[in-house]
Short mmCIF file of C-alpha atoms in Angstrom, two decimals:
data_model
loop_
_atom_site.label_atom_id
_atom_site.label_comp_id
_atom_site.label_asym_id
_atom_site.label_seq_id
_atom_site.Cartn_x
_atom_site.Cartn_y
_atom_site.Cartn_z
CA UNK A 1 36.75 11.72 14.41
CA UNK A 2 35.25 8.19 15.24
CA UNK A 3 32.18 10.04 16.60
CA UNK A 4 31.96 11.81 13.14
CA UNK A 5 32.38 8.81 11.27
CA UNK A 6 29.53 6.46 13.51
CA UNK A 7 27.40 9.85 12.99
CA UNK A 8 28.17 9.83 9.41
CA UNK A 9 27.11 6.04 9.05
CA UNK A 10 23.22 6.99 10.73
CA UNK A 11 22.83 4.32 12.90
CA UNK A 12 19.17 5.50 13.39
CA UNK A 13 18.69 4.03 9.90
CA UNK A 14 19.71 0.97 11.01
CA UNK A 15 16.67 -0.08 11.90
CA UNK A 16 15.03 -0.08 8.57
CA UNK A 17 17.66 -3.35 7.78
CA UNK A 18 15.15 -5.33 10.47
CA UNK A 19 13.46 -6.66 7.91
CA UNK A 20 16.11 -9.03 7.21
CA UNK A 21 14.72 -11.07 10.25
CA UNK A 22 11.20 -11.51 8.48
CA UNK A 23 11.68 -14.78 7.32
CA UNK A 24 13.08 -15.97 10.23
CA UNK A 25 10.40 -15.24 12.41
CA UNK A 26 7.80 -16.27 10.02
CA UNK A 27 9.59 -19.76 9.53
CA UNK A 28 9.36 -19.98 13.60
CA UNK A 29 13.19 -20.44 13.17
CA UNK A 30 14.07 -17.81 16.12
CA UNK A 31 15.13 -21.00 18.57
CA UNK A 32 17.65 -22.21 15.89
CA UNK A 33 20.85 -20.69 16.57
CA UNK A 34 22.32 -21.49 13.40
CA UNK A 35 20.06 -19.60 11.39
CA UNK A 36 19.72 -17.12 13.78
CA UNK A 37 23.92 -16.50 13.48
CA UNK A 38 23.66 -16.12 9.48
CA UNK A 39 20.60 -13.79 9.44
CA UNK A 40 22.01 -11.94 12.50
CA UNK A 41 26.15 -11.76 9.97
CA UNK A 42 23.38 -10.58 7.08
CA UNK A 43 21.67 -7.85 9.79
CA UNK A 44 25.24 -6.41 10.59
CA UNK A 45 26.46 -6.68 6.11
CA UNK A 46 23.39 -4.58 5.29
CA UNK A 47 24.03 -2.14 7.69
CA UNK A 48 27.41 -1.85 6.78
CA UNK A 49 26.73 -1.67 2.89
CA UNK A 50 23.60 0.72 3.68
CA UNK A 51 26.13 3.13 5.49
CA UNK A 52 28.85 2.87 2.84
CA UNK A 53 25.24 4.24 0.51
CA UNK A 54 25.03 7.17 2.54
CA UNK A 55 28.54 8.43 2.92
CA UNK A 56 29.00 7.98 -1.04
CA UNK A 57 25.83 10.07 -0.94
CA UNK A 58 27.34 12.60 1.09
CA UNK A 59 30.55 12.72 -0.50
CA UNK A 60 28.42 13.36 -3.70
CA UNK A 61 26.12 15.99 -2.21
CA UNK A 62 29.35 18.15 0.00
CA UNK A 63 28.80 21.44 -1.42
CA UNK A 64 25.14 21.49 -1.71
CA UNK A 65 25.30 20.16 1.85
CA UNK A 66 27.45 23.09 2.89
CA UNK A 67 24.80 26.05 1.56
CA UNK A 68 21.86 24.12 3.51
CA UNK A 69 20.74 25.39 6.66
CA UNK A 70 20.43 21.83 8.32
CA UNK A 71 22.48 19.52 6.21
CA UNK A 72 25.60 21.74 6.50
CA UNK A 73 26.10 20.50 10.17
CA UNK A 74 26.52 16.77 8.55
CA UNK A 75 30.09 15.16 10.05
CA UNK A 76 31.21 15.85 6.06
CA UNK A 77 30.03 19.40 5.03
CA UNK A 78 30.86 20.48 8.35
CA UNK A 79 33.99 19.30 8.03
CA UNK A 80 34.39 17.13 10.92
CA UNK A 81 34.82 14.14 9.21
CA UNK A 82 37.91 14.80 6.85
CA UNK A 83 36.60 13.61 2.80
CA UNK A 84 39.97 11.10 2.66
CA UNK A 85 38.93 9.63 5.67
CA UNK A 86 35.25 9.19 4.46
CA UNK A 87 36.00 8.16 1.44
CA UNK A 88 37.95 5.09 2.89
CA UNK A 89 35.54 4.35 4.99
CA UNK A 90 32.93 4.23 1.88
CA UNK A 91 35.12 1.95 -0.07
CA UNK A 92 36.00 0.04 2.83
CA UNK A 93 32.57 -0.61 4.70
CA UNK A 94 31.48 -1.66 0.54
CA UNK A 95 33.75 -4.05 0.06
CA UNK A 96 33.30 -5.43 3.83
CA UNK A 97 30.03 -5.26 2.97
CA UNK A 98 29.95 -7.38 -0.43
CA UNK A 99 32.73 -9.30 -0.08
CA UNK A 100 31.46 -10.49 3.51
CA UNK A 101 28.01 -11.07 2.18
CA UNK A 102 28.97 -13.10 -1.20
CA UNK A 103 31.22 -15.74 1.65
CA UNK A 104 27.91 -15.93 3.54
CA UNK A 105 25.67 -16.97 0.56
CA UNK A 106 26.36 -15.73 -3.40
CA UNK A 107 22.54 -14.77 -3.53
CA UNK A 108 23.00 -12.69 -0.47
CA UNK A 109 25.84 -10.66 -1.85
CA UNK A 110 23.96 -9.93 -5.16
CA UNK A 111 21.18 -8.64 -2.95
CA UNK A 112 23.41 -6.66 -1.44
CA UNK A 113 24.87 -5.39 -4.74
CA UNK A 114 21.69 -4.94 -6.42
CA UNK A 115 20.37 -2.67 -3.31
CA UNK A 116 23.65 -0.43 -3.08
CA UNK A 117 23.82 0.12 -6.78
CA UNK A 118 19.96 1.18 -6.41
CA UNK A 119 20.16 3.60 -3.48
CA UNK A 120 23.19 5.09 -5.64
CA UNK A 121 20.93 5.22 -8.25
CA UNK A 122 18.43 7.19 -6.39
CA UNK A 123 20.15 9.56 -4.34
CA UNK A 124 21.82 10.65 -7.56
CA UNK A 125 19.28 10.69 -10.20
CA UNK A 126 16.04 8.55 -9.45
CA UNK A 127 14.91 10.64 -6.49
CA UNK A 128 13.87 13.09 -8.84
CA UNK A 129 11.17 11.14 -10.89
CA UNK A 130 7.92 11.56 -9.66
CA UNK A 131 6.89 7.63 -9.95
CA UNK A 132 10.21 6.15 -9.23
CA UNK A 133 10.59 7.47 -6.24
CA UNK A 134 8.02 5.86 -4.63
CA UNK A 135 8.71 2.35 -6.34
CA UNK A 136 12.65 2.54 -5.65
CA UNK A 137 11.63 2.99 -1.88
CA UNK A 138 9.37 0.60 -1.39
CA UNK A 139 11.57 -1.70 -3.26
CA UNK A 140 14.50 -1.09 -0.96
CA UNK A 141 12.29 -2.54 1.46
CA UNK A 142 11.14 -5.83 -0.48
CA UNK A 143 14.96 -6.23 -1.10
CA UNK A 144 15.34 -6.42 2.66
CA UNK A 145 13.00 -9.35 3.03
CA UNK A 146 14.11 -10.89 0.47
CA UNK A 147 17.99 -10.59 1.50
CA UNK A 148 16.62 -12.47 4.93
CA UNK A 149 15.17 -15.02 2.80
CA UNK A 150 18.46 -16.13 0.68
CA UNK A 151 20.15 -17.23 4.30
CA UNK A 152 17.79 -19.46 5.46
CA UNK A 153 15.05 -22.17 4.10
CA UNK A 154 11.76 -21.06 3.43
CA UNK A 155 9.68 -22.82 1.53
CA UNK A 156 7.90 -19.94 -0.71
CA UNK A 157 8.61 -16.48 -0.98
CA UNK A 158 6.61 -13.90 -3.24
CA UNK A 159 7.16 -9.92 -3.99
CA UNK A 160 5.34 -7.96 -5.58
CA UNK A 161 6.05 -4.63 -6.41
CA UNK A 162 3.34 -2.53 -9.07
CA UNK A 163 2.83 1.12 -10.38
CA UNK A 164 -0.56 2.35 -12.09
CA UNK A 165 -1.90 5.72 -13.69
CA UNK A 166 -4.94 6.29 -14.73
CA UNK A 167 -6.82 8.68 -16.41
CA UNK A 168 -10.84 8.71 -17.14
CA UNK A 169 -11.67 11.23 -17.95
CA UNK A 170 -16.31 12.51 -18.92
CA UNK A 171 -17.91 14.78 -20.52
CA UNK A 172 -21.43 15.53 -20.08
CA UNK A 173 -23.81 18.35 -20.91
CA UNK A 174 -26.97 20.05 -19.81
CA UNK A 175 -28.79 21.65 -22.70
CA UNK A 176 -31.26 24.50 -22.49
CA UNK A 177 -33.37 26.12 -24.63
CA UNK A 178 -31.78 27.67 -27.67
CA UNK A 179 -32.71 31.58 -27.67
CA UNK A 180 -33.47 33.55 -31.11
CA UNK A 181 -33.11 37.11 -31.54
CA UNK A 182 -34.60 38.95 -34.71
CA UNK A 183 -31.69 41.18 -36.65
CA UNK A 184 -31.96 43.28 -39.68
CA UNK A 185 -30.42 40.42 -41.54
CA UNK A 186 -32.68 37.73 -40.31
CA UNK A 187 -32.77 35.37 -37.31
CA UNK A 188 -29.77 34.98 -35.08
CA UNK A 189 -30.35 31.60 -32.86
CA UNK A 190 -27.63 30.89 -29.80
CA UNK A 191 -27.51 27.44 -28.04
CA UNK A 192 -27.82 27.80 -24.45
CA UNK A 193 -26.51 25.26 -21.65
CA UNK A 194 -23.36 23.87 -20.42
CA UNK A 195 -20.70 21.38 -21.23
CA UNK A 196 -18.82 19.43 -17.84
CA UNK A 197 -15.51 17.91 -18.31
CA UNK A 198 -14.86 15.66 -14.94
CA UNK A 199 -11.23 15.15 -14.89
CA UNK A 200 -9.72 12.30 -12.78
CA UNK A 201 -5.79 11.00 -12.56
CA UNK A 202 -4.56 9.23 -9.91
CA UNK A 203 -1.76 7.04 -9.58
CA UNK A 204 -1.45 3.62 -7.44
CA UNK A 205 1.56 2.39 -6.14
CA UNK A 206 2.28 -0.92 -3.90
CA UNK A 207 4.85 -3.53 -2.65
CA UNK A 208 5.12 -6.15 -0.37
CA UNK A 209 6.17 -9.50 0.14
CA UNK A 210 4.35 -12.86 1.50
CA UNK A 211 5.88 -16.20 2.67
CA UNK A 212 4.61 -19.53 3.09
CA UNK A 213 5.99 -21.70 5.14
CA UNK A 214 6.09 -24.96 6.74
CA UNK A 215 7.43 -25.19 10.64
CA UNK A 216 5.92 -28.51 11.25
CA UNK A 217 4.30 -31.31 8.75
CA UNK A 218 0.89 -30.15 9.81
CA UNK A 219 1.33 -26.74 9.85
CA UNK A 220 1.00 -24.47 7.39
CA UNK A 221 1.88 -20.07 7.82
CA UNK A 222 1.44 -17.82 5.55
CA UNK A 223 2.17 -14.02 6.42
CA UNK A 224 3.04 -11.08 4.76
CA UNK A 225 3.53 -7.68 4.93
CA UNK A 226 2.64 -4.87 2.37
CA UNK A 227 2.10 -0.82 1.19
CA UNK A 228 -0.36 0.27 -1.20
CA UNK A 229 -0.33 4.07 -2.04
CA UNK A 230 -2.50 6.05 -4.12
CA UNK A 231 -1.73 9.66 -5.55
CA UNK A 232 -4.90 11.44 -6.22
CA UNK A 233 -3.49 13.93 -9.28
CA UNK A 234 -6.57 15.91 -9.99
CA UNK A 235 -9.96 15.21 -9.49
CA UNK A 236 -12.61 18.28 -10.61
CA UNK A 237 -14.94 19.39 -12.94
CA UNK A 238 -14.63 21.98 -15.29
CA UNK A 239 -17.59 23.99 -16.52
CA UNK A 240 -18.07 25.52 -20.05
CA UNK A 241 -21.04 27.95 -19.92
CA UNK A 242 -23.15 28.79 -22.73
CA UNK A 243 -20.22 26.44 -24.57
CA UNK A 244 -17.95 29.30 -23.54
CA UNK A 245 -14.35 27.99 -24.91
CA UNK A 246 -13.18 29.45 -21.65
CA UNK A 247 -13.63 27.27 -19.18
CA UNK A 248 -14.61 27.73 -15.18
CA UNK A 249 -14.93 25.84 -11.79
CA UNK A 250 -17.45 23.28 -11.80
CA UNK A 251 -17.92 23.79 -8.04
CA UNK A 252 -16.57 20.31 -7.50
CA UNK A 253 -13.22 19.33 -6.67
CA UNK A 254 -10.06 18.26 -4.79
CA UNK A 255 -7.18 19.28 -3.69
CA UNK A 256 -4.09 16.45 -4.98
CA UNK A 257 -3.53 14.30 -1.89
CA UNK A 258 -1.81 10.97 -1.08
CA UNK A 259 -3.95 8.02 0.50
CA UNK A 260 -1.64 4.83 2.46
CA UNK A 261 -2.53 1.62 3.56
CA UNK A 262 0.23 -0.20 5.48
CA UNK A 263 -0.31 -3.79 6.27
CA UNK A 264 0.63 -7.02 7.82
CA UNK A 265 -1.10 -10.52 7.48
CA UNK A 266 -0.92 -13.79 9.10
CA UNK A 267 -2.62 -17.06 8.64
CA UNK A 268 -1.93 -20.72 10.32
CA UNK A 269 -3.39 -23.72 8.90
CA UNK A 270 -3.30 -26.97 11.20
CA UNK A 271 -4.22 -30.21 9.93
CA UNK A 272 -5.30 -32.05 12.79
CA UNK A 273 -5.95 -35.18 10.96
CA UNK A 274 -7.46 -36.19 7.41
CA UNK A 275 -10.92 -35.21 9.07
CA UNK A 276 -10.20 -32.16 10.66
CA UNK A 277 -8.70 -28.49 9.47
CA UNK A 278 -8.49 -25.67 11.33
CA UNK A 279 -7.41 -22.05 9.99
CA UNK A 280 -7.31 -18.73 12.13
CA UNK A 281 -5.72 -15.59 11.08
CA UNK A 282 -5.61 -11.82 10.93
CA UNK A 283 -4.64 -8.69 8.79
CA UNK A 284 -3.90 -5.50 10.45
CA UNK A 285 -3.76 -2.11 8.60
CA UNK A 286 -2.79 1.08 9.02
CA UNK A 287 -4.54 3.44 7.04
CA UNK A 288 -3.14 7.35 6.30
CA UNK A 289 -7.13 8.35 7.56
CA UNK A 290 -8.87 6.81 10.12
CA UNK A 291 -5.62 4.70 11.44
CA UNK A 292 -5.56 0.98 12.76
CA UNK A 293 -7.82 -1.80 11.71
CA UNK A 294 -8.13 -5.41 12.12
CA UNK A 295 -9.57 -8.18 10.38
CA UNK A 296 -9.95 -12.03 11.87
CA UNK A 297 -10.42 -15.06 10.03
CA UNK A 298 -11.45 -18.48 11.12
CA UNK A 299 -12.62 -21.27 9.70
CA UNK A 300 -13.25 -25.13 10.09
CA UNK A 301 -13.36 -28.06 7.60
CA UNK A 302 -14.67 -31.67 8.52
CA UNK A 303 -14.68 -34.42 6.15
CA UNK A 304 -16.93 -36.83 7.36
CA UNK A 305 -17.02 -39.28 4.94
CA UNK A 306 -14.78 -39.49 1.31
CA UNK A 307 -15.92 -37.64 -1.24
CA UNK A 308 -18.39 -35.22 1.49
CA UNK A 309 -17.15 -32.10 3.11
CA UNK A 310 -18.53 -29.34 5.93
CA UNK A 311 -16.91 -25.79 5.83
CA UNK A 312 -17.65 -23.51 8.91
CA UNK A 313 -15.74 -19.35 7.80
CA UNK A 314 -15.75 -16.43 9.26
CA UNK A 315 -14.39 -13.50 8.33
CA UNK A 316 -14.21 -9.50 8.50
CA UNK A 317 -13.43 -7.20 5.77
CA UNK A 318 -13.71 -3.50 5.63
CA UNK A 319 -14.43 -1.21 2.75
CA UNK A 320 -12.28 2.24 3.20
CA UNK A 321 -13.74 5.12 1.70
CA UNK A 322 -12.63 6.47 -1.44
CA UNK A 323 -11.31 9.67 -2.64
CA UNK A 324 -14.78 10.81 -3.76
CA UNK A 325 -16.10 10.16 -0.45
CA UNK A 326 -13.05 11.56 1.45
CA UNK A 327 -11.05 14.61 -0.82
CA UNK A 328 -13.72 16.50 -2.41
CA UNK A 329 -15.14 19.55 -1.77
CA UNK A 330 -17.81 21.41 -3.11
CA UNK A 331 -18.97 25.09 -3.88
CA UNK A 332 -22.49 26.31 -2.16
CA UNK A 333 -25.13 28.75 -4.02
CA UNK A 334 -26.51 31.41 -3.33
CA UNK A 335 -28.71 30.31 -0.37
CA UNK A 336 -25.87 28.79 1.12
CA UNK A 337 -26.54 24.87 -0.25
CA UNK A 338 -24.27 22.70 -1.18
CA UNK A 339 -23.99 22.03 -4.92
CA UNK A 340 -23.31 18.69 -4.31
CA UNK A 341 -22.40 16.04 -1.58
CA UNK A 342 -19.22 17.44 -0.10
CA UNK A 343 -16.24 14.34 0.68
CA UNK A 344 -15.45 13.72 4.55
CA UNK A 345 -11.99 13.62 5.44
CA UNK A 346 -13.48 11.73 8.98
CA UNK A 347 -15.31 8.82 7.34
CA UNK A 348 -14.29 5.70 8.90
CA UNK A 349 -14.29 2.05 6.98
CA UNK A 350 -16.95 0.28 6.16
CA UNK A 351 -17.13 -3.03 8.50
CA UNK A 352 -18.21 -6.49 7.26
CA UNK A 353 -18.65 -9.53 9.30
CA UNK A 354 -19.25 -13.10 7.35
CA UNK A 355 -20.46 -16.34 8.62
CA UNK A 356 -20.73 -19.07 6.35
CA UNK A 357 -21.50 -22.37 6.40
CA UNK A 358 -21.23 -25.11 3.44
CA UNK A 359 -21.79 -28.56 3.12
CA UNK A 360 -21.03 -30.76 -0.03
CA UNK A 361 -21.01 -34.71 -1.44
CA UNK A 362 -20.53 -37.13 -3.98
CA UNK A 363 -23.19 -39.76 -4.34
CA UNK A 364 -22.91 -42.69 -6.32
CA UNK A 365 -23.38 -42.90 -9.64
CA UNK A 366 -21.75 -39.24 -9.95
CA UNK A 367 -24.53 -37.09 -8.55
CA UNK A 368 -22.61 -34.11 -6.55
CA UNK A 369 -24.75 -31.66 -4.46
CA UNK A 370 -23.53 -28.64 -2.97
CA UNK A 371 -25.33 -26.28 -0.59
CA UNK A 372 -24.59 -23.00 1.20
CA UNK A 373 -25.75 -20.42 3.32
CA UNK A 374 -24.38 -17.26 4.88
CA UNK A 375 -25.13 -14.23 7.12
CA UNK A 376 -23.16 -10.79 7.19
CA UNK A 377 -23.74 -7.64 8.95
CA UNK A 378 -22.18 -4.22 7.57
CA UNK A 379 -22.20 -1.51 9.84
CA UNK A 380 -20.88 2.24 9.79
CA UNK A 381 -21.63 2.11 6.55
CA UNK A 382 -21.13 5.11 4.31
CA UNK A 383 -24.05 6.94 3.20
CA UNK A 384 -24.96 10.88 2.26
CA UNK A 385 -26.64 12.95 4.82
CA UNK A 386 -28.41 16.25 4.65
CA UNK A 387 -28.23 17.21 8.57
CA UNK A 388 -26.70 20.58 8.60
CA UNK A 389 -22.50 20.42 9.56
CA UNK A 390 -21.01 24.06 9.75
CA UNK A 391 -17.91 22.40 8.18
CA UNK A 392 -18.90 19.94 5.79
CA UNK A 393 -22.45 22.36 4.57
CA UNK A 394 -25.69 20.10 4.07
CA UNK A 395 -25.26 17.43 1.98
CA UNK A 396 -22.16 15.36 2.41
CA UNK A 397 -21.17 11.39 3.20
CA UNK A 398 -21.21 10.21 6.96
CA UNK A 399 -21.14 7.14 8.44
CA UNK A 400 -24.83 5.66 9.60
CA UNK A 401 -26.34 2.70 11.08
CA UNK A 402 -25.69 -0.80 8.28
CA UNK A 403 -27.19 -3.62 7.09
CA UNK A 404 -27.66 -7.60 7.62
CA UNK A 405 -27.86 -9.79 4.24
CA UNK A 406 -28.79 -13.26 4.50
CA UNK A 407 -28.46 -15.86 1.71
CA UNK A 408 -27.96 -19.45 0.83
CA UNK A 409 -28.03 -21.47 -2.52
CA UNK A 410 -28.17 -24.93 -4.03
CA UNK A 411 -25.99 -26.57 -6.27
CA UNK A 412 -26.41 -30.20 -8.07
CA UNK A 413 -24.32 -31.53 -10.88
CA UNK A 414 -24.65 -34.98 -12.55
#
């Protein structure tokens, strides 16, 4: 029966509750044993609470367990975890759970209480909702973080949670030339051409979290991590021949798909002196289509002289392809062409590289000059191709060769 029960709590899930620790390794407080103990008590209260979640969920969900083909082997629809016993251990491991985490910190427990009441929430009604879904999830995570943060001192902490739709959709036509035919009656004169309704929805959906903090008086970290998901909902063109009410395929769509980016960021700042800054950093992001990617950051600042300043930056960005340049797919004519440039679900990101260096000062008598100059290189950048592809047809995006842009301006102000 104990077996049953530890089964019944999924311990595998455990793992999600990590993210209590994020604060504590961002504020470089891992050495400090005292806030170590409390966000190691929080670690074991969320776990607890998050198991009393799922056993209320299975006591909820017993006899549509029970006709499942999988979920009827559960430790409760199978029936080797006896319901009285469960539910005790629900009510128990809750007020453990709540109890235990309002006596560590009363910001902690209503963390806790907001989360359980939420997962409750979802299992029983919320999971249901096309755009909640997504949000409640993602905010189950934030809530982690932020439980992490209410047990020890940091010295900022931001979520951010968001939810978008849009919908733009065009019309456009191509007219031809309007036929007459001679009747009896007179003159009967028909409009020839066709009218194109492009139809795009998509949603966007994100959280995430980012801390600053402070380890040392010259030391400055800011990290972070994040999801951003978007829901491409329909994305096509719709053709109306001759102004046919009846509408047909445009030859140009694709099929609804889901595109993720998950990340993680961090950035030290070290003031060396009043002269001297330094800043390194990188973001790393996993993205649902061509995977991993990093981007560094460094940069210099030397002040001279009061009032005069000399920034040295680098940094790399990428540009991911869209869901134009990724999800669509086009119809061929009758030669075997491509109506138009087919998407690429292999495109890889756009890479940027940035050097820039800029110098500024403050003469007397209130003259300030500025002046700037910087260098970047884009490579596998995105671009249509015609060379034939017996997948993609003869005309669709690729990745080919880049670019290098060089600038520099000049500022004054009096």
């Amino acid at each position: 029966m104990f077996k049953a029960l530890f089964r019944a709590m999924r311990p595998r899930q455990w793992t999600k509750n990590g993210a209590v620790f994020a604060a504590l390794v961002f504020d470089g407080q891992l050495t400090n044993l005292f806030a170590f103990g409390r966000t190691l008590a929080g670690f074991g209260l969320f776990c607890l609470t998050a198991s009393a979640v799922y056993l209320f969920n299975d006591l909820n969900d017993i006899q549509a367990d029970r006709q499942h083909p999988t979920k009827r082997l559960r430790p409760i629809a199978s029936g080797a975890l006896p319901v009285p016993i469960a539910r005790a251990a629900a009510l128990g491991f809750a007020f453990v759970g709540l109890v235990g985490g309002w006596r560590l910190s009363p910001h902690f427990g209503m963390v806790l209480l907001t989360y359980m009441l939420l997962m409750m929430a979802y299992s029983r009604w919320l999971k249901h909702i096309p755009i909640l879904d997504v949000l409640i999830i993602a905010a189950g995570f934030v809530l982690r973080v932020h439980a992490g943060v209410t047990l020890i001192q940091v010295q900022r902490f931001s979520p951010w949670l968001y939810a978008q739709r849009y919908d733009n959709p065009g019309t456009y036509a191509f007219l031809g030339d309007p036929e007459t035919t001679l009747t009896g009656s007179g003159a009967d004169t028909r409009f020839t051409g066709t009218l194109v309704q492009a139809l795009k929805t998509s949603e966007r959906y994100g959280a995430g979290v980012e801390v600053e903090l402070h380890p040392l008086p010259t030391h400055t970290t800011v990290g972070g991590v994040g999801v951003e998901a978007t829901h491409v909902v329909r994305l096509e063109d719709v053709d109306y021949v001759d102004f046919d009410p009846d509408p047909v395929s445009g030859g140009f769509r694709a099929e609804p798909a889901w595109i993720q980016d998950l990340y993680a960021f961090a950035q030290h700042t070290w003031t060396a002196s009043w002269w001297l800054e330094a800043t390194g950093g990188l973001r790393l992001d996993a993205h649902s289509y061509f995977g991993a990617f990093p981007s560094p950051r460094a940069g210099l600042l030397f002040v001279p002289a009061e009032g005069s300043a000399v920034k040295l930056l680098y940094g790399r960005a990428f540009r991911a392809p869209n869901a134009r340049e990724l999800l669509v797919e086009v119809d061929t004519d009758d030669a075997g062409n491509n109506l138009f440039t087919n998407g690429n679900p292999g495109l890889s990101p756009e890479v940027i590289d940035t050097i820039e260096l800029e110098g500024s000062t403050r003469l007397p008598g209130g003259l300030h000059l500025r002046a700037a100059a910087f260098a970047s290189t884009i490579d596998r950048e995105i671009t249509k191709t015609t060379e034939p592809d017996p997948t993609l047809g003869d005309d669709y995006y690729t990745n080919r060769g880049g670019a290098t842009v060089l600038g520099g301006e000049v500022e004054g102000g009096w």
